[in-house]
PDB file of C-alpha atoms in Angstrom:
ATOM      1  CA  UNK W   7     161.038 147.739  91.536  1.00 29.00           C
ATOM      2  CA  UNK W   8     163.768 144.932  90.702  1.00 31.00           C
ATOM      3  CA  UNK W   9     162.691 141.413  89.214  1.00 32.00           C
ATOM      4  CA  UNK W  10     166.228 140.210  89.305  1.00 34.00           C
ATOM      5  CA  UNK W  11     166.511 136.884  91.778  1.00 32.00           C
ATOM      6  CA  UNK W  12     168.863 134.773  89.783  1.00 34.00           C
ATOM      7  CA  UNK W  13     170.803 136.311  86.582  1.00 34.00           C
ATOM      8  CA  UNK W  14     171.134 139.894  85.619  1.00 37.00           C
ATOM      9  CA  UNK W  15     173.119 142.045  83.546  1.00 41.00           C
ATOM     10  CA  UNK W  16     173.999 145.528  82.410  1.00 43.00           C
ATOM     11  CA  UNK W  17     174.338 145.776  78.540  1.00 43.00           C
ATOM     12  CA  UNK W  18     176.202 149.272  77.553  1.00 44.00           C
ATOM     13  CA  UNK W  19     175.526 148.831  73.551  1.00 44.00           C
ATOM     14  CA  UNK W  20     177.719 151.756  72.350  1.00 44.00           C
ATOM     15  CA  UNK W  21     178.759 155.088  72.967  1.00 42.00           C
ATOM     16  CA  UNK W  22     176.675 158.024  71.219  1.00 40.00           C
ATOM     17  CA  UNK W  23     178.357 158.794  67.747  1.00 43.00           C
ATOM     18  CA  UNK W  24     177.947 160.659  65.301  1.00 44.00           C
ATOM     19  CA  UNK W  25     174.784 159.164  63.921  1.00 54.00           C
ATOM     20  CA  UNK W  26     174.219 156.417  65.961  1.00 72.00           C
ATOM     21  CA  UNK W  27     171.575 156.394  68.649  1.00 77.00           C
ATOM     22  CA  UNK W  28     173.004 155.948  72.444  1.00 84.00           C
ATOM     23  CA  UNK W  29     171.371 152.328  73.378  1.00 81.00           C
ATOM     24  CA  UNK W  30     171.340 150.784  76.949  1.00 82.00           C
ATOM     25  CA  UNK W  31     169.407 148.077  77.757  1.00 79.00           C
ATOM     26  CA  UNK W  32     169.073 146.187  81.115  1.00 79.00           C
ATOM     27  CA  UNK W  33     168.178 142.777  80.868  1.00 77.00           C
ATOM     28  CA  UNK W  34     167.127 140.959  83.521  1.00 76.00           C
ATOM     29  CA  UNK W  35     166.220 137.309  84.027  1.00 70.00           C
ATOM     30  CA  UNK W  36     163.111 136.064  86.793  1.00 69.00           C
ATOM     31  CA  UNK W  37     163.107 132.593  85.992  1.00 68.00           C
ATOM     32  CA  UNK W  38     162.432 131.520  89.622  1.00 61.00           C
ATOM     33  CA  UNK W  39     159.265 128.816  89.188  1.00 56.00           C
ATOM     34  CA  UNK W  40     160.739 128.094  85.327  1.00 56.00           C
ATOM     35  CA  UNK W  41     163.649 126.630  83.740  1.00 59.00           C
ATOM     36  CA  UNK W  42     166.371 128.799  83.867  1.00 56.00           C
ATOM     37  CA  UNK W  43     168.628 126.571  81.594  1.00 55.00           C
ATOM     38  CA  UNK W  44     166.384 128.176  78.699  1.00 59.00           C
ATOM     39  CA  UNK W  45     167.667 131.125  78.530  1.00 61.00           C
ATOM     40  CA  UNK W  46     171.271 131.362  80.296  1.00 56.00           C
ATOM     41  CA  UNK W  47     172.709 132.873  77.485  1.00 65.00           C
ATOM     42  CA  UNK W  48     172.526 136.711  76.192  1.00 74.00           C
ATOM     43  CA  UNK W  49     171.079 136.928  72.264  1.00 84.00           C
ATOM     44  CA  UNK W  50     173.249 139.559  70.682  1.00 89.00           C
ATOM     45  CA  UNK W  51     170.088 139.746  68.339  1.00 92.00           C
ATOM     46  CA  UNK W  52     168.221 141.671  71.107  1.00 91.00           C
ATOM     47  CA  UNK W  53     170.565 144.382  71.138  1.00 89.00           C
ATOM     48  CA  UNK W  54     171.158 144.433  67.514  1.00 93.00           C
ATOM     49  CA  UNK W  55     166.945 144.889  67.123  1.00 94.00           C
ATOM     50  CA  UNK W  56     167.466 147.816  69.844  1.00 91.00           C
ATOM     51  CA  UNK W  57     169.935 149.422  67.609  1.00 90.00           C
ATOM     52  CA  UNK W  58     167.230 148.844  64.568  1.00 94.00           C
ATOM     53  CA  UNK W  59     164.229 150.303  66.031  1.00 94.00           C
ATOM     54  CA  UNK W  60     166.080 153.595  67.677  1.00 91.00           C
ATOM     55  CA  UNK W  61     167.993 154.323  64.077  1.00 91.00           C
ATOM     56  CA  UNK W  62     164.407 153.891  62.744  1.00 93.00           C
ATOM     57  CA  UNK W  63     162.786 156.525  64.984  1.00 92.00           C
ATOM     58  CA  UNK W  64     165.461 158.847  65.138  1.00 90.00           C
ATOM     59  CA  UNK W  65     165.847 158.420  68.692  1.00 88.00           C
ATOM     60  CA  UNK W  66     168.871 159.861  69.982  1.00 86.00           C
ATOM     61  CA  UNK W  67     168.814 157.854  72.957  1.00 90.00           C
ATOM     62  CA  UNK W  68     166.546 154.701  73.380  1.00 89.00           C
ATOM     63  CA  UNK W  69     166.914 153.269  77.054  1.00 91.00           C
ATOM     64  CA  UNK W  70     165.331 149.486  77.663  1.00 90.00           C
ATOM     65  CA  UNK W  71     164.320 147.553  80.638  1.00 90.00           C
ATOM     66  CA  UNK W  72     163.720 144.524  79.404  1.00 90.00           C
ATOM     67  CA  UNK W  73     162.627 141.841  81.936  1.00 88.00           C
ATOM     68  CA  UNK W  74     162.201 137.941  80.658  1.00 88.00           C
ATOM     69  CA  UNK W  75     159.667 136.406  83.405  1.00 88.00           C
ATOM     70  CA  UNK W  76     158.064 133.063  83.711  1.00 88.00           C
ATOM     71  CA  UNK W  77     154.327 132.886  83.579  1.00 91.00           C
ATOM     72  CA  UNK W  78     153.425 133.424  87.067  1.00 90.00           C
ATOM     73  CA  UNK W  79     154.865 136.707  87.357  1.00 90.00           C
ATOM     74  CA  UNK W  80     153.751 137.454  84.053  1.00 92.00           C
ATOM     75  CA  UNK W  81     150.478 137.250  85.886  1.00 94.00           C
ATOM     76  CA  UNK W  82     150.679 138.977  88.827  1.00 93.00           C
ATOM     77  CA  UNK W  83     152.368 141.958  86.613  1.00 90.00           C
ATOM     78  CA  UNK W  84     149.549 142.002  83.902  1.00 90.00           C
ATOM     79  CA  UNK W  85     147.260 141.756  87.188  1.00 91.00           C
ATOM     80  CA  UNK W  86     149.122 144.797  88.815  1.00 92.00           C
ATOM     81  CA  UNK W  87     149.532 146.886  86.004  1.00 87.00           C
ATOM     82  CA  UNK W  88     146.798 146.619  83.882  1.00 89.00           C
ATOM     83  CA  UNK W  89     143.963 145.191  85.825  1.00 89.00           C
ATOM     84  CA  UNK W  90     143.952 141.632  83.312  1.00 90.00           C
ATOM     85  CA  UNK W  91     144.269 138.594  85.770  1.00 90.00           C
ATOM     86  CA  UNK W  92     146.244 136.382  82.853  1.00 89.00           C
ATOM     87  CA  UNK W  93     150.045 135.509  81.613  1.00 87.00           C
ATOM     88  CA  UNK W  94     150.347 137.296  78.424  1.00 91.00           C
ATOM     89  CA  UNK W  95     153.839 137.184  75.863  1.00 93.00           C
ATOM     90  CA  UNK W  96     154.631 140.344  76.683  1.00 95.00           C
ATOM     91  CA  UNK W  97     153.509 143.932  78.003  1.00 96.00           C
ATOM     92  CA  UNK W  98     155.985 147.197  77.803  1.00 95.00           C
ATOM     93  CA  UNK W  99     155.719 150.614  79.234  1.00 93.00           C
ATOM     94  CA  UNK W 100     157.002 153.766  78.323  1.00 93.00           C
ATOM     95  CA  UNK W 101     158.384 155.985  81.189  1.00 92.00           C
ATOM     96  CA  UNK W 102     159.889 159.151  79.923  1.00 91.00           C
ATOM     97  CA  UNK W 103     159.845 160.521  76.216  1.00 86.00           C
ATOM     98  CA  UNK W 104     162.261 163.712  76.337  1.00 84.00           C
ATOM     99  CA  UNK W 105     163.826 165.478  73.182  1.00 83.00           C
ATOM    100  CA  UNK W 106     164.352 162.730  70.880  1.00 82.00           C
ATOM    101  CA  UNK W 107     165.157 160.087  73.798  1.00 88.00           C
ATOM    102  CA  UNK W 108     162.776 157.492  74.769  1.00 91.00           C
ATOM    103  CA  UNK W 109     162.888 155.301  78.292  1.00 92.00           C
ATOM    104  CA  UNK W 110     160.614 152.143  78.609  1.00 93.00           C
ATOM    105  CA  UNK W 111     160.182 148.502  79.974  1.00 94.00           C
ATOM    106  CA  UNK W 112     159.635 145.263  78.259  1.00 95.00           C
ATOM    107  CA  UNK W 113     158.417 142.163  80.003  1.00 94.00           C
ATOM    108  CA  UNK W 114     158.626 139.182  78.172  1.00 93.00           C
ATOM    109  CA  UNK W 115     157.700 135.440  79.161  1.00 92.00           C
ATOM    110  CA  UNK W 116     160.510 133.274  78.563  1.00 90.00           C
ATOM    111  CA  UNK W 117     157.680 130.336  79.404  1.00 89.00           C
ATOM    112  CA  UNK W 118     155.339 131.457  76.652  1.00 91.00           C
ATOM    113  CA  UNK W 119     158.211 131.700  74.167  1.00 90.00           C
ATOM    114  CA  UNK W 120     159.064 127.508  75.321  1.00 88.00           C
ATOM    115  CA  UNK W 121     155.499 126.290  74.857  1.00 88.00           C
ATOM    116  CA  UNK W 122     154.571 128.226  71.927  1.00 87.00           C
ATOM    117  CA  UNK W 123     157.544 127.748  69.869  1.00 85.00           C
ATOM    118  CA  UNK W 124     157.543 124.067  70.378  1.00 77.00           C
ATOM    119  CA  UNK W 125     154.403 123.615  68.362  1.00 71.00           C
ATOM    120  CA  UNK W 126     155.320 126.396  65.919  1.00 68.00           C
ATOM    121  CA  UNK W 127     158.576 124.637  64.942  1.00 71.00           C
ATOM    122  CA  UNK W 128     161.072 127.400  65.508  1.00 82.00           C
ATOM    123  CA  UNK W 129     163.340 128.560  68.900  1.00 87.00           C
ATOM    124  CA  UNK W 130     162.214 129.431  71.728  1.00 87.00           C
ATOM    125  CA  UNK W 131     164.731 132.291  71.621  1.00 89.00           C
ATOM    126  CA  UNK W 132     163.459 133.494  68.277  1.00 90.00           C
ATOM    127  CA  UNK W 133     159.979 133.494  69.852  1.00 90.00           C
ATOM    128  CA  UNK W 134     161.242 135.320  72.736  1.00 91.00           C
ATOM    129  CA  UNK W 135     163.120 137.849  70.135  1.00 92.00           C
ATOM    130  CA  UNK W 136     159.697 138.083  68.466  1.00 92.00           C
ATOM    131  CA  UNK W 137     157.891 139.379  71.806  1.00 94.00           C
ATOM    132  CA  UNK W 138     161.039 141.811  72.849  1.00 95.00           C
ATOM    133  CA  UNK W 139     160.614 143.562  69.542  1.00 96.00           C
ATOM    134  CA  UNK W 140     157.347 143.686  69.869  1.00 96.00           C
ATOM    135  CA  UNK W 141     157.377 145.374  73.056  1.00 97.00           C
ATOM    136  CA  UNK W 142     160.706 147.931  72.057  1.00 96.00           C
ATOM    137  CA  UNK W 143     158.233 149.210  69.287  1.00 97.00           C
ATOM    138  CA  UNK W 144     155.698 149.773  71.689  1.00 96.00           C
ATOM    139  CA  UNK W 145     158.485 151.960  73.853  1.00 96.00           C
ATOM    140  CA  UNK W 146     159.252 153.661  70.614  1.00 95.00           C
ATOM    141  CA  UNK W 147     155.891 154.561  69.757  1.00 94.00           C
ATOM    142  CA  UNK W 148     153.834 152.321  68.175  1.00 96.00           C
ATOM    143  CA  UNK W 149     150.842 150.845  68.771  1.00 93.00           C
ATOM    144  CA  UNK W 150     148.398 147.796  67.790  1.00 91.00           C
ATOM    145  CA  UNK W 151     145.338 148.648  69.172  1.00 90.00           C
ATOM    146  CA  UNK W 152     143.473 149.630  65.535  1.00 94.00           C
ATOM    147  CA  UNK W 153     143.670 147.478  62.139  1.00 91.00           C
ATOM    148  CA  UNK W 154     146.292 149.744  60.474  1.00 95.00           C
ATOM    149  CA  UNK W 155     148.449 150.694  63.105  1.00 95.00           C
ATOM    150  CA  UNK W 156     148.758 146.455  63.555  1.00 91.00           C
ATOM    151  CA  UNK W 157     149.227 145.879  60.277  1.00 91.00           C
ATOM    152  CA  UNK W 158     151.998 149.177  60.154  1.00 94.00           C
ATOM    153  CA  UNK W 159     153.679 147.418  63.455  1.00 93.00           C
ATOM    154  CA  UNK W 160     153.234 143.656  61.939  1.00 90.00           C
ATOM    155  CA  UNK W 161     155.821 145.215  59.530  1.00 92.00           C
ATOM    156  CA  UNK W 162     158.324 146.669  61.590  1.00 95.00           C
ATOM    157  CA  UNK W 163     158.127 143.767  63.282  1.00 93.00           C
ATOM    158  CA  UNK W 164     159.334 141.992  60.306  1.00 92.00           C
ATOM    159  CA  UNK W 165     161.439 143.986  58.910  1.00 94.00           C
ATOM    160  CA  UNK W 166     163.502 144.359  62.692  1.00 96.00           C
ATOM    161  CA  UNK W 167     163.343 140.362  62.722  1.00 94.00           C
ATOM    162  CA  UNK W 168     164.931 140.510  59.358  1.00 93.00           C
ATOM    163  CA  UNK W 169     167.566 142.931  59.772  1.00 95.00           C
ATOM    164  CA  UNK W 170     168.599 141.044  63.002  1.00 95.00           C
ATOM    165  CA  UNK W 171     168.901 137.201  60.440  1.00 92.00           C
ATOM    166  CA  UNK W 172     165.386 135.850  61.710  1.00 87.00           C
ATOM    167  CA  UNK W 173     164.909 134.258  58.130  1.00 80.00           C
ATOM    168  CA  UNK W 174     161.490 133.238  59.467  1.00 78.00           C
ATOM    169  CA  UNK W 175     160.222 136.591  60.227  1.00 79.00           C
ATOM    170  CA  UNK W 176     157.106 136.238  58.303  1.00 72.00           C
ATOM    171  CA  UNK W 177     155.769 132.711  59.995  1.00 68.00           C
ATOM    172  CA  UNK W 178     156.622 134.761  63.376  1.00 62.00           C
ATOM    173  CA  UNK W 179     154.851 137.810  62.817  1.00 60.00           C
ATOM    174  CA  UNK W 180     151.581 136.053  61.393  1.00 65.00           C
ATOM    175  CA  UNK W 181     151.169 134.113  64.305  1.00 64.00           C
ATOM    176  CA  UNK W 182     151.959 136.525  66.859  1.00 58.00           C
ATOM    177  CA  UNK W 183     149.250 138.854  64.956  1.00 57.00           C
ATOM    178  CA  UNK W 184     146.772 136.233  64.980  1.00 60.00           C
ATOM    179  CA  UNK W 185     147.376 135.206  69.028  1.00 55.00           C
ATOM    180  CA  UNK W 186     147.219 138.737  69.432  1.00 52.00           C
ATOM    181  CA  UNK W 187     144.176 139.750  68.053  1.00 45.00           C
ATOM    182  CA  UNK W 188     142.088 137.153  69.737  1.00 45.00           C
ATOM    183  CA  UNK W 189     143.332 138.999  72.785  1.00 45.00           C
ATOM    184  CA  UNK W 190     142.692 142.234  71.527  1.00 40.00           C
ATOM    185  CA  UNK W 191     139.213 141.509  71.303  1.00 40.00           C
ATOM    186  CA  UNK W 192     138.402 139.698  74.521  1.00 39.00           C
TER     187      UNK W 192
END
């Protein structure tokens, strides 16, 4: 399934080196019903975050398809794939895991990021980065259903965001947890 209706790019992040995982990201922007001008530039922190996560989980190869969508598309995908008839900030799926390699898909809502960030006082790109990191951690093997798992995931999110230069990571993670905790209990 291709979500690309506008801007698409394939980012070969690096060739496999002695101690670094091979990382490949496909980033697709599908913002047909939303203002594409807010997210036209590639955020290098996405690739940095993917590398950091792959290294933490000791993945030999880390492949992620990242779709950045509007809320209408997110609602449709959330309904089709998870049976939830509402938009959400991020969903992710592990597509394949084998011998130290993982392949997955992350779908994040640029529209939600844009709406939430203004009230919280940070940029839409920072908010979107949080969603993508959250999804990439799911692809790497983390879960956040149980309280202990959720705490471990928040710690990894904060460490990853700080590793890629997001100084306000603590506020992002705390707010993200309060929003998603209410969704989990619904």
